[in-house]
Amino acid sequence: MDSIVKKILELKERRRAVILAHNYQRGEIQDVADFTGDSLGLSQQAAMTDAEVIVFCGVHFMAETAAIICPDKTVLMPDIQAGCPMANMITAEALREKKEELPHARVVCYVNTTAAVKAESDICCTSSNAQRVVASIPLEEEILFVPDKSLGAYVSSRTGRRMHLWPGYCPTHHRILSHDIKKRREEWPSARVVVHPECTPDVIALADHVASTTGIAKYCRETDAQEIIVGTENGLIHRLQKESPGKTFIPATPQATCPNMKKNTLEKLLWCLEDMKPEITVPKSIATRARLAIQRMLELSTEPSHAVKT
Ligand code: 13P
Ligand code: SF4
Protein backbone atom coordinates (compact mmCIF):
# COMPACT_ATOMS: atom_id res chain seq x y z
CA MET A 1 0.00 0.00 0.00
CA ASP A 2 1.20 3.52 -0.86
CA SER A 3 2.59 5.25 2.24
CA ILE A 4 0.31 8.28 1.71
CA VAL A 5 -2.76 6.02 1.54
CA LYS A 6 -1.60 4.23 4.71
CA LYS A 7 -1.20 7.58 6.52
CA ILE A 8 -4.67 8.75 5.38
CA LEU A 9 -6.28 5.54 6.61
CA GLU A 10 -4.48 5.68 9.99
CA LEU A 11 -5.34 9.32 10.53
CA LYS A 12 -8.94 8.75 9.46
CA GLU A 13 -9.31 6.16 12.26
CA ARG A 14 -7.68 8.47 14.81
CA ARG A 15 -9.91 11.40 13.88
CA ARG A 16 -13.05 9.22 13.79
CA ALA A 17 -13.62 10.51 10.28
CA VAL A 18 -15.53 9.25 7.27
CA ILE A 19 -14.30 10.06 3.75
CA LEU A 20 -17.03 10.73 1.18
CA ALA A 21 -16.04 11.06 -2.49
CA HIS A 22 -18.10 12.20 -5.44
CA ASN A 23 -18.09 9.98 -8.53
CA TYR A 24 -16.03 12.61 -10.43
CA GLN A 25 -13.11 12.60 -8.01
CA ARG A 26 -9.69 11.37 -9.08
CA GLY A 27 -9.53 7.55 -9.09
CA GLU A 28 -7.05 7.41 -6.20
CA ILE A 29 -9.42 9.48 -4.02
CA GLN A 30 -12.41 7.29 -4.90
CA ASP A 31 -10.29 4.25 -3.93
CA VAL A 32 -9.36 5.59 -0.48
CA ALA A 33 -12.89 6.88 0.33
CA ASP A 34 -15.37 5.05 2.56
CA PHE A 35 -18.25 5.86 0.20
CA THR A 36 -18.41 7.02 -3.40
CA GLY A 37 -21.64 8.35 -4.86
CA ASP A 38 -23.76 11.02 -6.49
CA SER A 39 -24.96 14.19 -4.78
CA LEU A 40 -28.06 12.53 -3.32
CA GLY A 41 -26.27 9.40 -2.11
CA LEU A 42 -23.54 11.40 -0.42
CA SER A 43 -26.08 13.70 1.31
CA GLN A 44 -27.93 10.62 2.56
CA GLN A 45 -24.64 9.15 3.76
CA ALA A 46 -23.73 12.39 5.56
CA ALA A 47 -27.16 12.40 7.21
CA MET A 48 -26.72 8.87 8.61
CA THR A 49 -23.02 8.73 9.56
CA ASP A 50 -21.98 8.43 13.20
CA ALA A 51 -18.44 9.65 12.42
CA GLU A 52 -17.37 12.85 14.18
CA VAL A 53 -15.64 14.29 11.12
CA ILE A 54 -16.80 14.24 7.49
CA VAL A 55 -14.08 14.75 4.89
CA PHE A 56 -15.95 15.71 1.74
CA CYS A 57 -14.02 15.13 -1.48
CA GLY A 58 -16.16 16.96 -3.99
CA VAL A 59 -16.97 20.60 -4.67
CA HIS A 60 -17.89 23.33 -2.19
CA PHE A 61 -21.71 23.10 -2.37
CA MET A 62 -21.53 19.38 -1.53
CA ALA A 63 -19.48 19.96 1.64
CA GLU A 64 -21.76 22.86 2.54
CA THR A 65 -24.81 20.58 2.18
CA ALA A 66 -23.17 18.08 4.57
CA ALA A 67 -22.43 20.91 7.05
CA ILE A 68 -26.09 22.02 6.89
CA ILE A 69 -27.43 18.50 7.47
CA CYS A 70 -24.91 17.73 10.23
CA PRO A 71 -24.51 20.93 12.29
CA ASP A 72 -22.76 19.09 15.15
CA LYS A 73 -20.07 17.48 12.98
CA THR A 74 -16.81 18.88 11.63
CA VAL A 75 -16.91 19.01 7.82
CA LEU A 76 -13.58 19.30 6.01
CA MET A 77 -12.69 19.63 2.34
CA PRO A 78 -9.20 18.89 0.95
CA ASP A 79 -9.26 22.04 -1.25
CA ILE A 80 -11.64 24.85 -0.33
CA GLN A 81 -11.07 26.42 -3.78
CA ALA A 82 -12.93 23.54 -5.45
CA GLY A 83 -16.12 25.37 -6.37
CA CYS A 84 -18.84 24.70 -8.94
CA PRO A 85 -19.12 27.39 -11.65
CA MET A 86 -22.80 26.55 -12.18
CA ALA A 87 -23.52 27.17 -8.48
CA ASN A 88 -21.92 30.59 -8.92
CA MET A 89 -24.33 31.48 -11.76
CA ILE A 90 -27.00 32.46 -9.24
CA THR A 91 -26.80 34.55 -6.06
CA ALA A 92 -29.31 34.82 -3.22
CA GLU A 93 -29.84 38.49 -4.11
CA ALA A 94 -30.60 37.75 -7.79
CA LEU A 95 -32.97 34.98 -6.73
CA ARG A 96 -34.80 37.32 -4.32
CA GLU A 97 -35.30 39.79 -7.21
CA LYS A 98 -36.69 37.04 -9.43
CA LYS A 99 -39.06 35.93 -6.65
CA GLU A 100 -40.44 39.46 -6.55
CA GLU A 101 -41.23 39.17 -10.27
CA LEU A 102 -42.83 35.74 -9.72
CA PRO A 103 -44.40 36.06 -6.26
CA HIS A 104 -46.52 32.90 -6.58
CA ALA A 105 -43.82 30.56 -7.92
CA ARG A 106 -42.43 27.69 -5.84
CA VAL A 107 -38.65 27.65 -6.07
CA VAL A 108 -36.99 24.29 -6.81
CA CYS A 109 -33.22 24.58 -6.49
CA TYR A 110 -30.72 22.09 -7.82
CA VAL A 111 -28.33 21.02 -5.07
CA ASN A 112 -25.57 22.69 -7.12
CA THR A 113 -26.24 26.03 -5.36
CA THR A 114 -24.80 27.92 -2.39
CA ALA A 115 -26.38 27.56 1.05
CA ALA A 116 -27.67 31.16 0.72
CA VAL A 117 -29.58 30.23 -2.48
CA LYS A 118 -30.96 27.09 -0.83
CA ALA A 119 -32.16 29.28 2.03
CA GLU A 120 -34.26 31.27 -0.50
CA SER A 121 -35.74 28.08 -2.04
CA ASP A 122 -38.75 25.93 -1.18
CA ILE A 123 -37.25 22.55 -2.01
CA CYS A 124 -33.96 21.21 -3.21
CA CYS A 125 -33.34 18.45 -5.78
CA THR A 126 -30.48 16.46 -7.27
CA SER A 127 -30.21 14.99 -10.74
CA SER A 128 -31.51 11.65 -9.45
CA ASN A 129 -34.70 12.94 -7.80
CA ALA A 130 -35.49 16.14 -9.76
CA GLN A 131 -38.48 14.59 -11.58
CA ARG A 132 -39.94 13.30 -8.32
CA VAL A 133 -39.42 16.64 -6.58
CA VAL A 134 -41.08 18.61 -9.42
CA ALA A 135 -43.93 16.09 -9.63
CA SER A 136 -44.56 16.57 -5.88
CA ILE A 137 -45.57 20.20 -6.44
CA PRO A 138 -49.34 20.61 -6.98
CA LEU A 139 -50.24 21.13 -10.67
CA GLU A 140 -51.78 24.53 -10.07
CA GLU A 141 -48.52 25.92 -8.64
CA GLU A 142 -46.07 27.86 -10.80
CA ILE A 143 -42.43 26.63 -10.60
CA LEU A 144 -39.14 28.50 -10.82
CA PHE A 145 -36.31 25.99 -11.39
CA VAL A 146 -32.75 27.20 -10.60
CA PRO A 147 -29.97 27.33 -11.74
CA ASP A 148 -29.51 24.58 -14.38
CA LYS A 149 -31.51 25.29 -17.53
CA SER A 150 -30.50 21.93 -19.08
CA LEU A 151 -31.64 19.82 -16.14
CA GLY A 152 -34.74 22.03 -15.90
CA ALA A 153 -35.61 21.51 -19.57
CA TYR A 154 -35.10 17.75 -19.24
CA VAL A 155 -37.31 17.53 -16.14
CA SER A 156 -39.92 19.67 -17.85
CA SER A 157 -39.96 17.31 -20.86
CA ARG A 158 -40.31 14.25 -18.59
CA THR A 159 -42.98 15.62 -16.27
CA GLY A 160 -44.90 17.82 -18.71
CA ARG A 161 -44.57 20.72 -16.23
CA ARG A 162 -43.84 24.13 -17.69
CA MET A 163 -41.31 25.91 -15.50
CA HIS A 164 -39.45 29.20 -15.39
CA LEU A 165 -35.80 28.25 -15.97
CA TRP A 166 -32.80 30.14 -14.63
CA PRO A 167 -30.19 30.49 -17.42
CA GLY A 168 -27.36 28.62 -15.62
CA TYR A 169 -25.53 25.58 -16.95
CA CYS A 170 -22.56 23.30 -16.32
CA PRO A 171 -19.57 24.41 -18.43
CA THR A 172 -18.14 20.88 -18.34
CA HIS A 173 -21.28 19.10 -19.58
CA HIS A 174 -21.85 21.76 -22.22
CA ARG A 175 -18.52 20.77 -23.76
CA ILE A 176 -20.14 17.50 -24.82
CA LEU A 177 -21.52 18.23 -28.28
CA SER A 178 -24.12 16.34 -30.34
CA HIS A 179 -21.40 16.08 -32.98
CA ASP A 180 -19.25 14.09 -30.47
CA ILE A 181 -22.06 11.62 -29.80
CA LYS A 182 -22.75 11.10 -33.52
CA LYS A 183 -19.06 10.56 -34.22
CA ARG A 184 -18.71 8.03 -31.38
CA ARG A 185 -21.81 6.16 -32.56
CA GLU A 186 -20.21 5.82 -36.01
CA GLU A 187 -16.97 4.54 -34.46
CA TRP A 188 -18.77 2.13 -32.07
CA PRO A 189 -22.00 1.07 -33.83
CA SER A 190 -23.03 -1.51 -31.18
CA ALA A 191 -22.47 0.84 -28.25
CA ARG A 192 -25.21 2.33 -26.04
CA VAL A 193 -25.11 6.01 -25.13
CA VAL A 194 -25.72 7.16 -21.55
CA VAL A 195 -25.60 10.82 -20.55
CA HIS A 196 -26.11 13.10 -17.53
CA PRO A 197 -29.13 15.48 -17.55
CA GLU A 198 -26.78 18.48 -17.27
CA CYS A 199 -26.00 17.88 -20.97
CA THR A 200 -27.65 20.10 -23.59
CA PRO A 201 -31.09 19.00 -24.94
CA ASP A 202 -29.64 18.05 -28.35
CA VAL A 203 -27.15 15.67 -26.67
CA ILE A 204 -29.89 14.24 -24.42
CA ALA A 205 -32.05 13.61 -27.51
CA LEU A 206 -29.33 11.28 -28.90
CA ALA A 207 -28.96 9.19 -25.73
CA ASP A 208 -30.33 5.72 -24.91
CA HIS A 209 -30.43 6.56 -21.21
CA VAL A 210 -30.23 9.71 -19.06
CA ALA A 211 -29.32 9.52 -15.35
CA SER A 212 -27.38 10.92 -12.41
CA THR A 213 -23.81 9.68 -11.99
CA THR A 214 -24.89 6.79 -9.76
CA GLY A 215 -27.80 6.10 -12.14
CA ILE A 216 -25.28 5.88 -15.00
CA ALA A 217 -23.21 3.40 -12.96
CA LYS A 218 -26.31 1.25 -12.35
CA TYR A 219 -27.24 1.31 -16.06
CA CYS A 220 -23.70 0.30 -17.04
CA ARG A 221 -23.68 -2.64 -14.59
CA GLU A 222 -27.08 -3.89 -15.75
CA THR A 223 -27.05 -3.37 -19.54
CA ASP A 224 -26.24 -6.26 -21.90
CA ALA A 225 -24.22 -3.85 -24.03
CA GLN A 226 -20.47 -4.44 -23.84
CA GLU A 227 -19.55 -0.99 -25.16
CA ILE A 228 -20.93 2.19 -23.63
CA ILE A 229 -20.42 5.80 -24.72
CA VAL A 230 -20.39 7.96 -21.59
CA GLY A 231 -21.65 11.55 -21.78
CA THR A 232 -20.64 13.01 -18.44
CA GLU A 233 -17.54 14.16 -16.56
CA ASN A 234 -14.86 11.61 -17.34
CA GLY A 235 -13.89 10.88 -13.71
CA LEU A 236 -16.91 8.57 -13.50
CA ILE A 237 -15.25 6.11 -15.88
CA HIS A 238 -12.88 4.99 -13.08
CA ARG A 239 -15.87 3.66 -11.13
CA LEU A 240 -17.59 2.22 -14.23
CA GLN A 241 -14.48 0.30 -15.23
CA LYS A 242 -13.99 -1.03 -11.69
CA GLU A 243 -17.60 -2.23 -11.45
CA SER A 244 -17.73 -3.76 -14.97
CA PRO A 245 -14.12 -4.68 -15.85
CA GLY A 246 -15.13 -6.64 -18.97
CA LYS A 247 -16.96 -3.72 -20.62
CA THR A 248 -15.52 -0.92 -22.74
CA PHE A 249 -16.31 2.65 -21.72
CA ILE A 250 -15.83 5.35 -24.30
CA PRO A 251 -15.78 9.01 -23.17
CA ALA A 252 -18.06 11.07 -25.43
CA THR A 253 -15.22 13.62 -25.52
CA PRO A 254 -11.91 14.06 -23.67
CA GLN A 255 -13.05 17.69 -23.08
CA ALA A 256 -15.50 16.73 -20.33
CA THR A 257 -13.22 17.18 -17.32
CA CYS A 258 -14.32 19.36 -14.41
CA PRO A 259 -11.17 21.19 -13.25
CA ASN A 260 -12.72 21.90 -9.85
CA MET A 261 -13.48 18.27 -9.11
CA LYS A 262 -9.81 17.53 -9.83
CA LYS A 263 -8.49 20.11 -7.34
CA ASN A 264 -8.68 17.58 -4.51
CA THR A 265 -5.59 15.35 -4.40
CA LEU A 266 -4.39 12.59 -2.06
CA GLU A 267 -1.80 14.97 -0.59
CA LYS A 268 -4.42 17.63 0.20
CA LEU A 269 -6.65 14.93 1.67
CA LEU A 270 -3.83 13.88 4.02
CA TRP A 271 -3.02 17.49 4.98
CA CYS A 272 -6.65 18.27 5.75
CA LEU A 273 -6.82 15.29 8.12
CA GLU A 274 -3.51 16.36 9.72
CA ASP A 275 -4.48 20.02 10.18
CA MET A 276 -8.25 19.53 10.57
CA LYS A 277 -8.82 22.29 8.02
CA PRO A 278 -10.12 23.80 5.81
CA GLU A 279 -13.39 23.45 7.69
CA ILE A 280 -16.70 24.25 5.99
CA THR A 281 -19.21 26.10 8.12
CA VAL A 282 -22.52 27.77 7.30
CA PRO A 283 -23.93 30.68 9.37
CA LYS A 284 -26.79 29.42 11.55
CA SER A 285 -29.38 31.84 10.15
CA ILE A 286 -28.75 30.57 6.60
CA ALA A 287 -28.29 26.91 7.57
CA THR A 288 -31.65 26.74 9.38
CA ARG A 289 -33.57 27.88 6.26
CA ALA A 290 -31.45 25.91 3.79
CA ARG A 291 -31.92 22.75 5.90
CA LEU A 292 -35.69 22.94 5.36
CA ALA A 293 -35.26 22.82 1.56
CA ILE A 294 -32.81 19.90 1.82
CA GLN A 295 -34.94 17.99 4.33
CA ARG A 296 -38.04 18.29 2.12
CA MET A 297 -35.99 16.69 -0.65
CA LEU A 298 -34.61 13.91 1.58
CA GLU A 299 -38.13 13.08 2.78
CA LEU A 300 -39.09 12.41 -0.85
CA SER A 301 -36.01 10.19 -1.34
CA THR A 302 -36.41 7.47 1.23
CA GLU A 303 -34.93 4.58 -0.75
CA PRO A 304 -31.55 3.28 0.52
CA SER A 305 -28.43 5.32 -0.09
CA HIS A 306 -27.11 5.84 -3.60
CA ALA A 307 -23.54 5.89 -2.29
CA VAL A 308 -21.49 2.68 -2.47
CA LYS A 309 -18.89 1.46 -0.01
CA THR A 310 -15.50 1.52 -1.71
P1 13P B 1 -24.74 13.85 -9.59
O1 13P B 1 -25.67 14.18 -8.49
O2 13P B 1 -25.39 13.11 -10.74
O3 13P B 1 -23.57 13.08 -9.08
O4 13P B 1 -24.21 15.19 -10.26
C1 13P B 1 -23.52 16.20 -9.57
C2 13P B 1 -22.80 17.09 -10.47
O5 13P B 1 -22.16 18.05 -10.08
C3 13P B 1 -22.87 16.79 -11.88
O6 13P B 1 -22.09 17.68 -12.60
FE1 SF4 C 1 -20.30 21.94 -11.30
FE2 SF4 C 1 -20.35 20.84 -13.71
FE3 SF4 C 1 -18.22 20.49 -12.17
FE4 SF4 C 1 -20.57 19.27 -11.62
S1 SF4 C 1 -19.25 18.93 -13.38
S2 SF4 C 1 -19.22 20.33 -10.17
S3 SF4 C 1 -22.00 20.88 -12.24
S4 SF4 C 1 -18.96 22.44 -13.01
XYZ file of N, CA and C in Angstrom, residues 44-183:
420
model
N -27.288 11.620 1.693
C -27.930 10.619 2.560
C -26.888 10.004 3.500
N -25.707 9.750 2.968
C -24.641 9.153 3.762
C -24.213 10.104 4.880
N -24.093 11.391 4.546
C -23.728 12.393 5.564
C -24.791 12.405 6.662
N -26.062 12.320 6.235
C -27.163 12.400 7.214
C -27.123 11.218 8.176
N -26.616 10.051 7.738
C -26.715 8.866 8.605
C -25.400 8.478 9.290
N -24.304 9.162 8.989
C -23.019 8.726 9.558
C -22.936 8.996 11.065
N -22.210 8.111 11.784
C -21.977 8.429 13.197
C -20.528 8.881 13.408
N -19.812 9.120 12.303
C -18.443 9.648 12.417
C -18.500 11.067 12.982
N -17.390 11.487 13.613
C -17.371 12.854 14.179
C -16.945 13.878 13.138
N -16.197 13.385 12.138
C -15.641 14.286 11.116
C -16.032 13.746 9.743
N -16.501 14.636 8.866
C -16.799 14.238 7.486
C -15.770 14.933 6.589
N -14.998 14.141 5.861
C -14.080 14.753 4.886
C -14.763 14.616 3.542
N -15.171 15.744 2.963
C -15.952 15.712 1.735
C -15.050 15.990 0.544
N -14.827 14.962 -0.262
C -14.020 15.129 -1.478
C -14.996 15.334 -2.628
N -15.211 16.597 -2.931
C -16.156 16.955 -3.991
C -15.982 18.447 -4.208
N -17.072 19.144 -4.540
C -16.969 20.603 -4.669
C -17.697 21.281 -3.490
N -17.507 22.604 -3.405
C -17.888 23.335 -2.191
C -19.347 23.127 -1.786
N -20.291 23.182 -2.774
C -21.707 23.103 -2.370
C -22.021 21.754 -1.726
N -21.272 20.719 -2.092
C -21.532 19.383 -1.531
C -21.122 19.343 -0.049
N -19.941 19.927 0.242
C -19.479 19.960 1.636
C -20.396 20.861 2.469
N -20.854 21.946 1.839
C -21.763 22.861 2.538
C -23.074 22.138 2.882
N -23.564 21.329 1.936
C -24.806 20.579 2.182
C -24.615 19.639 3.378
N -23.442 18.975 3.431
C -23.166 18.080 4.565
C -23.129 18.885 5.866
N -22.525 20.074 5.826
C -22.434 20.909 7.048
C -23.827 21.357 7.509
N -24.725 21.586 6.548
C -26.090 22.019 6.892
C -26.855 20.854 7.532
N -26.691 19.663 6.950
C -27.433 18.499 7.467
C -26.873 18.052 8.819
N -25.574 18.239 9.016
C -24.907 17.726 10.233
C -24.266 18.876 11.006
N -25.073 19.743 11.647
C -24.506 20.933 12.294
C -23.549 20.609 13.442
N -23.644 19.398 14.017
C -22.760 19.089 15.149
C -21.503 18.334 14.732
N -21.278 18.180 13.429
C -20.068 17.481 12.977
C -19.083 18.468 12.354
N -17.825 18.053 12.304
C -16.813 18.876 11.631
C -16.751 18.417 10.180
N -16.964 19.358 9.252
C -16.913 19.006 7.823
C -15.678 19.667 7.211
N -14.820 18.825 6.627
C -13.578 19.302 6.010
C -13.622 19.042 4.521
N -12.825 19.822 3.792
C -12.690 19.634 2.340
C -11.214 19.715 2.021
N -10.646 18.810 1.221
C -9.201 18.895 0.946
C -8.807 20.237 0.328
N -9.601 20.756 -0.612
C -9.259 22.041 -1.248
C -10.495 22.927 -1.271
N -10.461 23.975 -0.461
C -11.636 24.853 -0.331
C -11.898 25.651 -1.614
N -10.893 25.696 -2.505
C -11.070 26.424 -3.778
C -11.873 25.609 -4.798
N -12.185 24.369 -4.486
C -12.927 23.544 -5.446
C -14.400 23.965 -5.428
N -14.742 24.875 -6.309
C -16.120 25.369 -6.372
C -16.834 24.782 -7.574
N -18.103 25.153 -7.754
C -18.839 24.701 -8.937
C -19.265 25.965 -9.700
N -18.756 26.161 -10.917
C -19.121 27.388 -11.652
C -20.620 27.531 -11.870
N -21.346 26.416 -12.019
C -22.801 26.548 -12.185
C -23.429 27.124 -10.911
N -22.961 26.662 -9.740
C -23.519 27.169 -8.476
C -23.290 28.677 -8.361
N -22.210 29.156 -8.994
C -21.922 30.595 -8.917
C -22.684 31.405 -9.965
N -23.542 30.747 -10.753
C -24.326 31.478 -11.762
C -25.620 32.044 -11.185
N -25.829 31.851 -9.894
C -26.997 32.458 -9.236
C -26.581 32.901 -7.833
N -27.063 34.091 -7.429
C -26.804 34.553 -6.057
C -28.147 34.652 -5.334
N -28.079 34.706 -4.015
C -29.311 34.824 -3.223
C -30.032 36.133 -3.574
N -29.246 37.189 -3.805
C -29.842 38.486 -4.107
C -30.591 38.437 -5.450
N -29.946 37.844 -6.474
C -30.597 37.753 -7.790
C -31.852 36.888 -7.696
N -31.792 35.840 -6.881
C -32.975 34.978 -6.730
C -34.108 35.744 -6.034
N -33.762 36.528 -5.013
C -34.803 37.319 -4.321
C -35.491 38.257 -5.302
N -34.704 38.871 -6.199
C -35.300 39.785 -7.206
C -36.257 39.024 -8.118
N -35.843 37.844 -8.542
C -36.694 37.036 -9.435
C -37.986 36.635 -8.713
N -37.868 36.331 -7.414
C -39.056 35.934 -6.649
C -40.060 37.089 -6.556
N -39.520 38.306 -6.565
C -40.435 39.461 -6.546
C -41.212 39.543 -7.854
N -40.543 39.175 -8.956
C -41.225 39.167 -10.269
C -42.253 38.034 -10.357
N -41.968 36.932 -9.659
C -42.833 35.736 -9.724
C -43.290 35.384 -8.309
N -44.115 36.236 -7.689
C -44.404 36.062 -6.258
C -45.127 34.755 -5.906
N -45.770 34.120 -6.921
C -46.520 32.901 -6.580
C -45.741 31.622 -6.901
N -44.547 31.770 -7.484
C -43.824 30.564 -7.918
C -43.173 29.841 -6.741
N -43.194 28.507 -6.800
C -42.432 27.691 -5.842
C -41.038 27.543 -6.416
N -40.029 27.704 -5.569
C -38.646 27.650 -6.070
C -38.046 26.262 -5.814
N -37.686 25.585 -6.910
C -36.988 24.291 -6.812
C -35.526 24.579 -7.141
N -34.637 24.297 -6.196
C -33.221 24.577 -6.493
C -32.446 23.282 -6.592
N -31.658 23.205 -7.647
C -30.720 22.094 -7.824
C -29.731 22.171 -6.667
N -29.259 21.036 -6.207
C -28.335 21.016 -5.067
C -27.039 21.773 -5.393
N -26.754 21.928 -6.689
C -25.566 22.691 -7.117
C -25.822 24.195 -6.947
N -25.984 24.628 -5.698
C -26.238 26.030 -5.361
C -25.571 26.304 -4.010
N -25.360 27.578 -3.710
C -24.804 27.922 -2.391
C -25.885 27.728 -1.319
N -25.433 27.677 -0.070
C -26.380 27.562 1.048
C -27.336 28.753 1.056
N -26.829 29.951 0.702
C -27.665 31.156 0.722
C -28.794 31.047 -0.303
N -28.524 30.426 -1.464
C -29.575 30.230 -2.475
C -30.566 29.162 -1.988
N -30.050 28.122 -1.372
C -30.963 27.089 -0.833
C -31.905 27.712 0.199
N -31.357 28.635 0.986
C -32.164 29.278 2.034
C -33.328 30.074 1.441
N -33.196 30.498 0.178
C -34.259 31.269 -0.500
C -35.218 30.354 -1.267
N -34.974 29.019 -1.203
C -35.742 28.079 -2.038
C -36.733 27.281 -1.207
N -37.751 26.730 -1.890
C -38.751 25.933 -1.176
C -38.295 24.488 -1.010
N -37.679 23.953 -2.068
C -37.254 22.548 -2.013
C -36.041 22.376 -2.914
N -35.191 21.483 -2.488
C -33.956 21.207 -3.208
C -34.175 19.950 -4.071
N -33.309 19.714 -5.040
C -33.342 18.446 -5.776
C -31.940 18.115 -6.252
N -31.733 16.863 -6.621
C -30.477 16.464 -7.266
C -30.856 15.911 -8.631
N -29.870 15.505 -9.409
C -30.206 14.994 -10.743
C -30.949 13.662 -10.647
N -30.826 12.947 -9.518
C -31.506 11.654 -9.447
C -32.936 11.757 -8.920
N -33.315 12.863 -8.300
C -34.700 12.943 -7.799
C -35.458 14.169 -8.327
N -34.875 14.883 -9.300
C -35.492 16.143 -9.761
C -36.911 15.926 -10.291
N -37.124 14.823 -11.023
C -38.478 14.588 -11.580
C -39.477 14.366 -10.443
N -39.034 13.587 -9.444
C -39.936 13.296 -8.320
C -40.247 14.577 -7.535
N -39.235 15.397 -7.334
C -39.420 16.641 -6.580
C -40.397 17.556 -7.328
N -40.189 17.713 -8.645
C -41.076 18.605 -9.423
C -42.498 18.033 -9.425
N -42.601 16.716 -9.585
C -43.933 16.094 -9.627
C -44.657 16.221 -8.286
N -43.911 16.467 -7.199
C -44.556 16.572 -5.875
C -45.245 17.932 -5.687
N -44.984 18.857 -6.582
C -45.574 20.202 -6.440
C -46.942 20.224 -7.120
N -47.981 20.650 -6.410
C -49.337 20.611 -6.980
C -49.388 21.287 -8.358
N -50.184 20.695 -9.269
C -50.239 21.127 -10.671
C -50.563 22.610 -10.833
N -51.365 23.127 -9.908
C -51.785 24.528 -10.071
C -50.673 25.518 -9.680
N -49.599 25.019 -9.091
C -48.520 25.922 -8.645
C -47.537 26.201 -9.778
N -47.093 27.459 -9.841
C -46.072 27.857 -10.800
C -44.699 27.434 -10.225
N -43.744 27.081 -11.101
C -42.430 26.632 -10.601
C -41.307 27.456 -11.227
N -40.386 27.887 -10.359
C -39.138 28.502 -10.823
C -38.034 27.492 -10.512
N -37.334 27.018 -11.568
C -36.307 25.989 -11.390
C -34.947 26.652 -11.561
N -34.063 26.539 -10.539
C -32.748 27.196 -10.603
C -31.647 26.204 -10.252
N -30.371 26.401 -10.686
C -29.973 27.326 -11.739
C -29.714 26.630 -13.075
N -29.952 25.297 -13.180
C -29.508 24.576 -14.380
C -30.617 24.494 -15.435
N -30.471 25.274 -16.504
C -31.512 25.287 -17.535
C -31.584 23.941 -18.275
N -30.471 23.212 -18.354
C -30.500 21.934 -19.076
C -31.259 20.879 -18.272
N -30.910 20.758 -16.995
C -31.643 19.817 -16.135
C -33.112 20.226 -16.081
N -33.359 21.534 -15.968
C -34.736 22.031 -15.901
C -35.525 21.653 -17.150
N -34.906 21.833 -18.322
C -35.610 21.515 -19.573
C -35.875 20.012 -19.664
N -34.915 19.211 -19.197
C -35.102 17.755 -19.242
C -36.252 17.333 -18.314
N -36.262 17.880 -17.110
C -37.312 17.530 -16.141
C -38.669 17.982 -16.676
N -38.684 19.150 -17.296
C -39.920 19.668 -17.850
C -40.432 18.715 -18.945
N -39.532 18.208 -19.786
C -39.960 17.310 -20.863
C -40.464 15.977 -20.305
N -39.910 15.536 -19.172
C -40.314 14.247 -18.588
C -41.597 14.343 -17.771
N -41.821 15.515 -17.163
C -42.978 15.624 -16.267
C -44.151 16.359 -16.935
N -43.863 17.019 -18.059
C -44.903 17.818 -18.713
C -45.192 19.117 -17.980
N -44.350 19.478 -16.985
C -44.574 20.720 -16.230
C -43.831 21.855 -16.899
N -44.533 22.947 -17.182
C -43.836 24.134 -17.694
C -43.217 24.845 -16.501
N -41.968 25.277 -16.652
C -41.310 25.912 -15.504
C -40.544 27.133 -15.992
N -40.358 28.097 -15.099
C -39.446 29.197 -15.394
C -38.046 28.653 -15.138
N -37.146 28.813 -16.113
C -35.800 28.248 -15.968
C -34.761 29.357 -15.809
N -33.939 29.220 -14.803
C -32.799 30.139 -14.633
C -31.767 29.797 -15.715
N -31.067 30.805 -16.280
C -30.191 30.486 -17.419
C -28.798 29.946 -17.061
N -28.670 29.187 -15.982
C -27.359 28.618 -15.619
C -27.102 27.294 -16.327
N -25.875 26.852 -16.293
C -25.528 25.579 -16.950
C -24.170 25.105 -16.432
N -23.863 23.850 -16.705
C -22.562 23.298 -16.320
C -21.585 23.444 -17.493
N -20.517 24.209 -17.318
C -19.571 24.407 -18.429
C -18.916 23.094 -18.876
N -18.765 22.156 -17.966
C -18.136 20.879 -18.344
C -19.085 20.046 -19.204
N -20.333 19.904 -18.789
C -21.282 19.096 -19.581
C -21.629 19.763 -20.908
N -21.544 21.084 -20.944
C -21.849 21.764 -22.216
C -20.711 21.646 -23.222
N -19.604 21.055 -22.803
C -18.524 20.770 -23.763
C -18.771 19.464 -24.516
N -19.781 18.724 -24.091
C -20.143 17.502 -24.822
C -21.111 17.933 -25.925
N -20.724 17.729 -27.159
C -21.522 18.231 -28.283
C -22.258 17.083 -28.965
N -23.380 17.406 -29.625
C -24.117 16.345 -30.336
C -23.221 15.732 -31.419
N -22.360 16.554 -31.992
C -21.403 16.082 -32.983
C -20.512 14.957 -32.390
N -20.093 15.115 -31.122
C -19.250 14.094 -30.470
C -20.004 12.766 -30.358
N -21.275 12.859 -29.989
C -22.057 11.623 -29.800
C -22.235 10.918 -31.151
N -22.536 11.700 -32.183
C -22.751 11.096 -33.518
C -21.460 10.431 -34.005
N -20.357 11.099 -33.785
C -19.060 10.560 -34.221
C -18.746 9.255 -33.479
